[in-house]
mmCIF file of C-alpha atoms in Angstrom:
data_model
loop_
_atom_site.group_PDB
_atom_site.id
_atom_site.type_symbol
_atom_site.label_atom_id
_atom_site.label_comp_id
_atom_site.label_asym_id
_atom_site.label_seq_id
_atom_site.Cartn_x
_atom_site.Cartn_y
_atom_site.Cartn_z
ATOM 1 C CA MET D 1 107.878 86.870 -147.390
ATOM 2 C CA VAL D 2 107.783 84.105 -144.802
ATOM 3 C CA THR D 3 104.981 84.195 -142.259
ATOM 4 C CA THR D 4 105.463 82.625 -138.861
ATOM 5 C CA THR D 5 102.834 81.569 -136.375
ATOM 6 C CA SER D 6 103.201 81.192 -132.656
ATOM 7 C CA VAL D 7 100.982 79.614 -130.056
ATOM 8 C CA VAL D 8 100.754 81.345 -126.703
ATOM 9 C CA CYS D 9 99.453 79.411 -123.706
ATOM 10 C CA VAL D 10 98.479 81.271 -120.571
ATOM 11 C CA PRO D 11 97.420 79.806 -117.232
ATOM 12 C CA SER D 12 94.398 82.024 -116.540
ATOM 13 C CA LYS D 13 91.695 84.185 -118.102
ATOM 14 C CA GLU D 14 93.311 87.244 -116.510
ATOM 15 C CA GLU D 15 96.593 86.529 -118.260
ATOM 16 C CA LEU D 16 94.716 85.787 -121.477
ATOM 17 C CA ALA D 17 93.115 89.247 -121.294
ATOM 18 C CA HIS D 18 96.529 90.831 -120.725
ATOM 19 C CA GLU D 19 98.119 88.904 -123.612
ATOM 20 C CA LEU D 20 95.220 89.691 -125.941
ATOM 21 C CA CYS D 21 95.403 93.415 -125.149
ATOM 22 C CA ARG D 22 99.196 93.391 -125.578
ATOM 23 C CA THR D 23 98.815 91.759 -128.982
ATOM 24 C CA ILE D 24 96.092 94.188 -130.074
ATOM 25 C CA VAL D 25 98.296 97.140 -129.109
ATOM 26 C CA GLN D 26 101.273 95.670 -130.972
ATOM 27 C CA VAL D 27 99.285 94.896 -134.137
ATOM 28 C CA SER D 28 97.505 98.252 -134.095
ATOM 29 C CA GLN D 29 100.789 100.143 -133.789
ATOM 30 C CA LYS D 30 102.183 98.296 -136.785
ATOM 31 C CA ALA D 31 99.049 98.951 -138.860
ATOM 32 C CA LEU D 32 99.045 102.624 -137.925
ATOM 33 C CA SER D 33 102.694 103.058 -138.868
ATOM 34 C CA GLU D 34 102.271 101.218 -142.183
ATOM 35 C CA ARG D 35 98.834 102.389 -143.365
ATOM 36 C CA GLY D 36 97.519 104.923 -140.864
ATOM 37 C CA VAL D 37 94.420 102.846 -140.120
ATOM 38 C CA VAL D 38 93.459 99.848 -137.965
ATOM 39 C CA THR D 39 90.752 97.420 -139.082
ATOM 40 C CA ILE D 40 89.694 94.857 -136.503
ATOM 41 C CA ALA D 41 86.879 92.287 -136.393
ATOM 42 C CA LEU D 42 85.611 91.420 -132.921
ATOM 43 C CA SER D 43 83.504 88.511 -131.769
ATOM 44 C CA GLY D 44 81.122 88.245 -128.852
ATOM 45 C CA GLY D 45 80.802 85.647 -126.136
ATOM 46 C CA SER D 46 83.448 86.173 -123.482
ATOM 47 C CA VAL D 47 85.792 88.076 -125.834
ATOM 48 C CA PRO D 48 84.418 91.556 -124.990
ATOM 49 C CA SER D 49 85.227 91.097 -121.302
ATOM 50 C CA PHE D 50 88.884 90.559 -122.241
ATOM 51 C CA LEU D 51 89.050 93.929 -124.018
ATOM 52 C CA SER D 52 88.481 96.218 -121.029
ATOM 53 C CA GLY D 53 92.200 96.775 -120.489
ATOM 54 C CA LEU D 54 92.534 98.499 -123.869
ATOM 55 C CA SER D 55 90.722 101.574 -122.587
ATOM 56 C CA GLN D 56 93.663 102.171 -120.220
ATOM 57 C CA GLU D 57 96.140 102.532 -123.092
ATOM 58 C CA ASN D 58 97.569 105.910 -124.073
ATOM 59 C CA LYS D 59 94.939 107.611 -126.261
ATOM 60 C CA GLU D 60 97.473 109.463 -128.408
ATOM 61 C CA GLU D 61 99.478 106.305 -129.026
ATOM 62 C CA MET D 62 96.404 104.207 -129.826
ATOM 63 C CA GLN D 63 95.014 106.815 -132.254
ATOM 64 C CA TRP D 64 91.471 105.544 -131.695
ATOM 65 C CA ASP D 65 90.127 107.942 -134.316
ATOM 66 C CA ARG D 66 91.841 105.787 -136.965
ATOM 67 C CA TRP D 67 90.226 102.505 -135.887
ATOM 68 C CA HIS D 68 87.479 100.691 -137.818
ATOM 69 C CA VAL D 69 85.648 98.018 -135.827
ATOM 70 C CA LEU D 70 83.741 95.220 -137.578
ATOM 71 C CA LEU D 71 81.640 92.465 -136.040
ATOM 72 C CA ALA D 72 82.996 88.973 -136.622
ATOM 73 C CA ASP D 73 79.620 87.671 -135.514
ATOM 74 C CA GLU D 74 76.390 89.115 -134.186
ATOM 75 C CA ARG D 75 72.956 87.914 -133.246
ATOM 76 C CA CYS D 76 69.950 89.205 -135.142
ATOM 77 C CA VAL D 77 68.851 91.415 -132.238
ATOM 78 C CA ALA D 78 69.032 95.126 -131.406
ATOM 79 C CA SER D 79 72.382 96.290 -130.028
ATOM 80 C CA THR D 80 70.605 97.142 -126.764
ATOM 81 C CA HIS D 81 69.430 93.531 -126.350
ATOM 82 C CA PRO D 82 71.307 91.517 -123.676
ATOM 83 C CA ASP D 83 72.333 88.920 -126.316
ATOM 84 C CA SER D 84 73.943 91.494 -128.635
ATOM 85 C CA ASN D 85 77.667 91.072 -129.179
ATOM 86 C CA LEU D 86 77.987 94.734 -130.206
ATOM 87 C CA GLY D 87 76.261 95.704 -126.964
ATOM 88 C CA ALA D 88 78.831 93.717 -124.978
ATOM 89 C CA ILE D 89 81.716 95.151 -127.022
ATOM 90 C CA ARG D 90 80.387 98.660 -126.363
ATOM 91 C CA GLN D 91 80.046 97.971 -122.645
ATOM 92 C CA HIS D 92 83.588 96.653 -122.240
ATOM 93 C CA LEU D 93 85.508 98.746 -124.794
ATOM 94 C CA LEU D 94 83.790 101.055 -127.265
ATOM 95 C CA ASP D 95 82.015 103.228 -124.676
ATOM 96 C CA HIS D 96 85.420 103.919 -123.093
ATOM 97 C CA VAL D 97 87.535 104.867 -126.115
ATOM 98 C CA PRO D 98 87.055 107.682 -128.669
ATOM 99 C CA ILE D 99 86.453 105.647 -131.830
ATOM 100 C CA PRO D 100 84.105 107.700 -134.032
ATOM 101 C CA PRO D 101 80.656 106.038 -134.105
ATOM 102 C CA HIS D 102 80.641 105.905 -137.928
ATOM 103 C CA GLN D 103 83.763 103.693 -137.743
ATOM 104 C CA ILE D 104 81.966 101.082 -135.635
ATOM 105 C CA TYR D 105 80.118 98.870 -138.079
ATOM 106 C CA GLY D 106 76.981 97.399 -136.517
ATOM 107 C CA LEU D 107 73.952 95.806 -138.110
ATOM 108 C CA ASP D 108 71.181 97.885 -139.684
ATOM 109 C CA GLU D 109 68.718 97.490 -136.831
ATOM 110 C CA SER D 110 65.903 99.085 -138.829
ATOM 111 C CA LEU D 111 65.710 95.795 -140.715
ATOM 112 C CA LEU D 112 64.794 93.846 -137.575
ATOM 113 C CA LEU D 113 61.155 94.735 -138.208
ATOM 114 C CA VAL D 114 61.275 93.772 -141.865
ATOM 115 C CA GLU D 115 59.810 90.355 -142.525
ATOM 116 C CA SER D 116 60.555 90.215 -146.218
ATOM 117 C CA ILE D 117 62.072 92.440 -148.868
ATOM 118 C CA HIS D 118 62.565 91.042 -152.343
ATOM 119 C CA GLY D 119 61.614 87.605 -151.010
ATOM 120 C CA ASN D 120 64.372 87.595 -148.375
ATOM 121 C CA THR D 121 64.048 87.334 -144.600
ATOM 122 C CA ALA D 122 65.100 90.214 -142.364
ATOM 123 C CA SER D 123 68.279 88.333 -141.448
ATOM 124 C CA ASP D 124 69.153 87.873 -145.141
ATOM 125 C CA GLU D 125 68.642 91.590 -145.741
ATOM 126 C CA MET D 126 70.802 92.425 -142.721
ATOM 127 C CA ALA D 127 73.606 90.147 -143.920
ATOM 128 C CA GLN D 128 73.549 91.619 -147.425
ATOM 129 C CA GLY D 129 73.411 95.152 -146.026
ATOM 130 C CA TYR D 130 76.283 94.463 -143.642
ATOM 131 C CA GLN D 131 78.452 93.249 -146.482
ATOM 132 C CA LYS D 132 77.608 96.165 -148.773
ATOM 133 C CA HIS D 133 77.495 99.027 -146.267
ATOM 134 C CA CYS D 134 79.976 97.899 -143.613
ATOM 135 C CA LEU D 135 82.487 95.255 -144.718
ATOM 136 C CA GLU D 136 83.204 96.534 -148.195
ATOM 137 C CA PRO D 137 83.662 100.218 -147.174
ATOM 138 C CA ALA D 138 85.858 99.300 -144.183
ATOM 139 C CA LEU D 139 88.056 97.054 -146.306
ATOM 140 C CA LYS D 140 88.296 99.717 -148.995
ATOM 141 C CA ILE D 141 89.579 102.207 -146.405
ATOM 142 C CA SER D 142 92.147 99.671 -145.188
ATOM 143 C CA GLY D 143 93.380 98.650 -148.622
ATOM 144 C CA GLY D 144 91.575 95.292 -148.407
ATOM 145 C CA LYS D 145 93.338 94.337 -145.181
ATOM 146 C CA LEU D 146 91.957 93.161 -141.889
ATOM 147 C CA ASP D 147 94.648 93.721 -139.283
ATOM 148 C CA LEU D 148 93.181 91.530 -136.604
ATOM 149 C CA ALA D 149 90.274 89.101 -136.290
ATOM 150 C CA ILE D 150 89.402 87.997 -132.786
ATOM 151 C CA LEU D 151 87.003 85.094 -132.757
ATOM 152 C CA GLY D 152 85.346 83.680 -129.653
ATOM 153 C CA PHE D 153 85.429 80.423 -127.806
ATOM 154 C CA GLY D 154 82.713 78.694 -125.914
ATOM 155 C CA PRO D 155 81.315 75.650 -124.180
ATOM 156 C CA ASP D 156 80.002 74.187 -127.438
ATOM 157 C CA GLY D 157 83.546 73.581 -128.653
ATOM 158 C CA HIS D 158 84.272 76.518 -130.919
ATOM 159 C CA THR D 159 87.707 77.927 -130.251
ATOM 160 C CA PHE D 160 89.396 81.213 -129.511
ATOM 161 C CA LEU D 161 91.519 82.517 -132.349
ATOM 162 C CA PHE D 162 93.118 85.739 -133.347
ATOM 163 C CA LEU D 163 94.884 86.310 -136.631
ATOM 164 C CA THR D 164 97.690 88.841 -136.857
ATOM 165 C CA THR D 165 99.817 87.757 -139.805
ATOM 166 C CA ASP D 166 101.143 91.075 -141.137
ATOM 167 C CA SER D 167 97.586 92.149 -141.941
ATOM 168 C CA VAL D 168 95.354 89.505 -143.381
ATOM 169 C CA HIS D 169 94.420 90.211 -146.994
ATOM 170 C CA ILE D 170 90.769 89.484 -147.673
ATOM 171 C CA PRO D 171 90.256 88.525 -151.312
ATOM 172 C CA THR D 172 86.733 87.225 -150.744
ATOM 173 C CA PHE D 173 84.334 88.110 -147.991
ATOM 174 C CA GLN D 174 80.831 86.830 -147.419
ATOM 175 C CA THR D 175 78.346 87.557 -144.694
ATOM 176 C CA LYS D 176 75.945 84.757 -143.791
ATOM 177 C CA TRP D 177 73.331 83.988 -141.178
ATOM 178 C CA ARG D 178 72.947 80.765 -139.281
ATOM 179 C CA GLN D 179 70.326 79.683 -136.822
ATOM 180 C CA GLY D 180 71.695 80.249 -133.343
ATOM 181 C CA ARG D 181 70.478 79.292 -129.909
ATOM 182 C CA ASN D 182 67.368 81.468 -129.828
ATOM 183 C CA CYS D 183 67.874 83.669 -132.859
ATOM 184 C CA HIS D 184 69.730 84.046 -136.122
ATOM 185 C CA THR D 185 73.427 84.830 -135.806
ATOM 186 C CA HIS D 186 75.463 86.911 -138.249
ATOM 187 C CA ALA D 187 78.811 85.401 -139.144
ATOM 188 C CA ILE D 188 81.506 86.708 -141.451
ATOM 189 C CA SER D 189 83.110 84.042 -143.615
ATOM 190 C CA PHE D 190 86.220 84.864 -145.528
ATOM 191 C CA VAL D 191 89.074 83.301 -147.394
ATOM 192 C CA ALA D 192 92.197 84.777 -145.883
ATOM 193 C CA SER D 193 95.696 84.808 -147.298
ATOM 194 C CA THR D 194 98.751 86.800 -146.380
ATOM 195 C CA ASN D 195 100.760 88.815 -148.865
ATOM 196 C CA VAL D 196 103.491 86.305 -149.669
#
């Protein structure tokens, strides 16, 4: 199978939001028709604000009850904290669509108060728990495929990216923490390859 890539340039953030939502709808429809499930990893930053338009899509067509939402990155804070990416994603999308809560994979916030378990920091425990209790089960449900990964962009130079190549196969997946601005940040690292 040959995989093609295209670059889409848009003149404004409004058109970027429209194009992103259009692409998400297109990819989700394909995943639903092929496997009956959608697995998507979402980032924070300004990305959540671009997702608001998805809540206007036809609920029956979107089949929200078949979606599994992972965090591509998250800060080591409670989801109610203003810096939480999951909090922003909830505000702009998840609170407005009927995705079952158990199919939205957030961090184990009970570990925020843990200073050390087995010699690890709370952030290490959260990363290991996220991999074991969130990433691995979601990928098992989806046959090891991540349909869409939407990564953020920001003033520090990291770039906006979304992968849609006929469902990205994830042979290896690792959750790590890195020191962020004012807190630790969860980041999913993976080696991605398409079924060729």
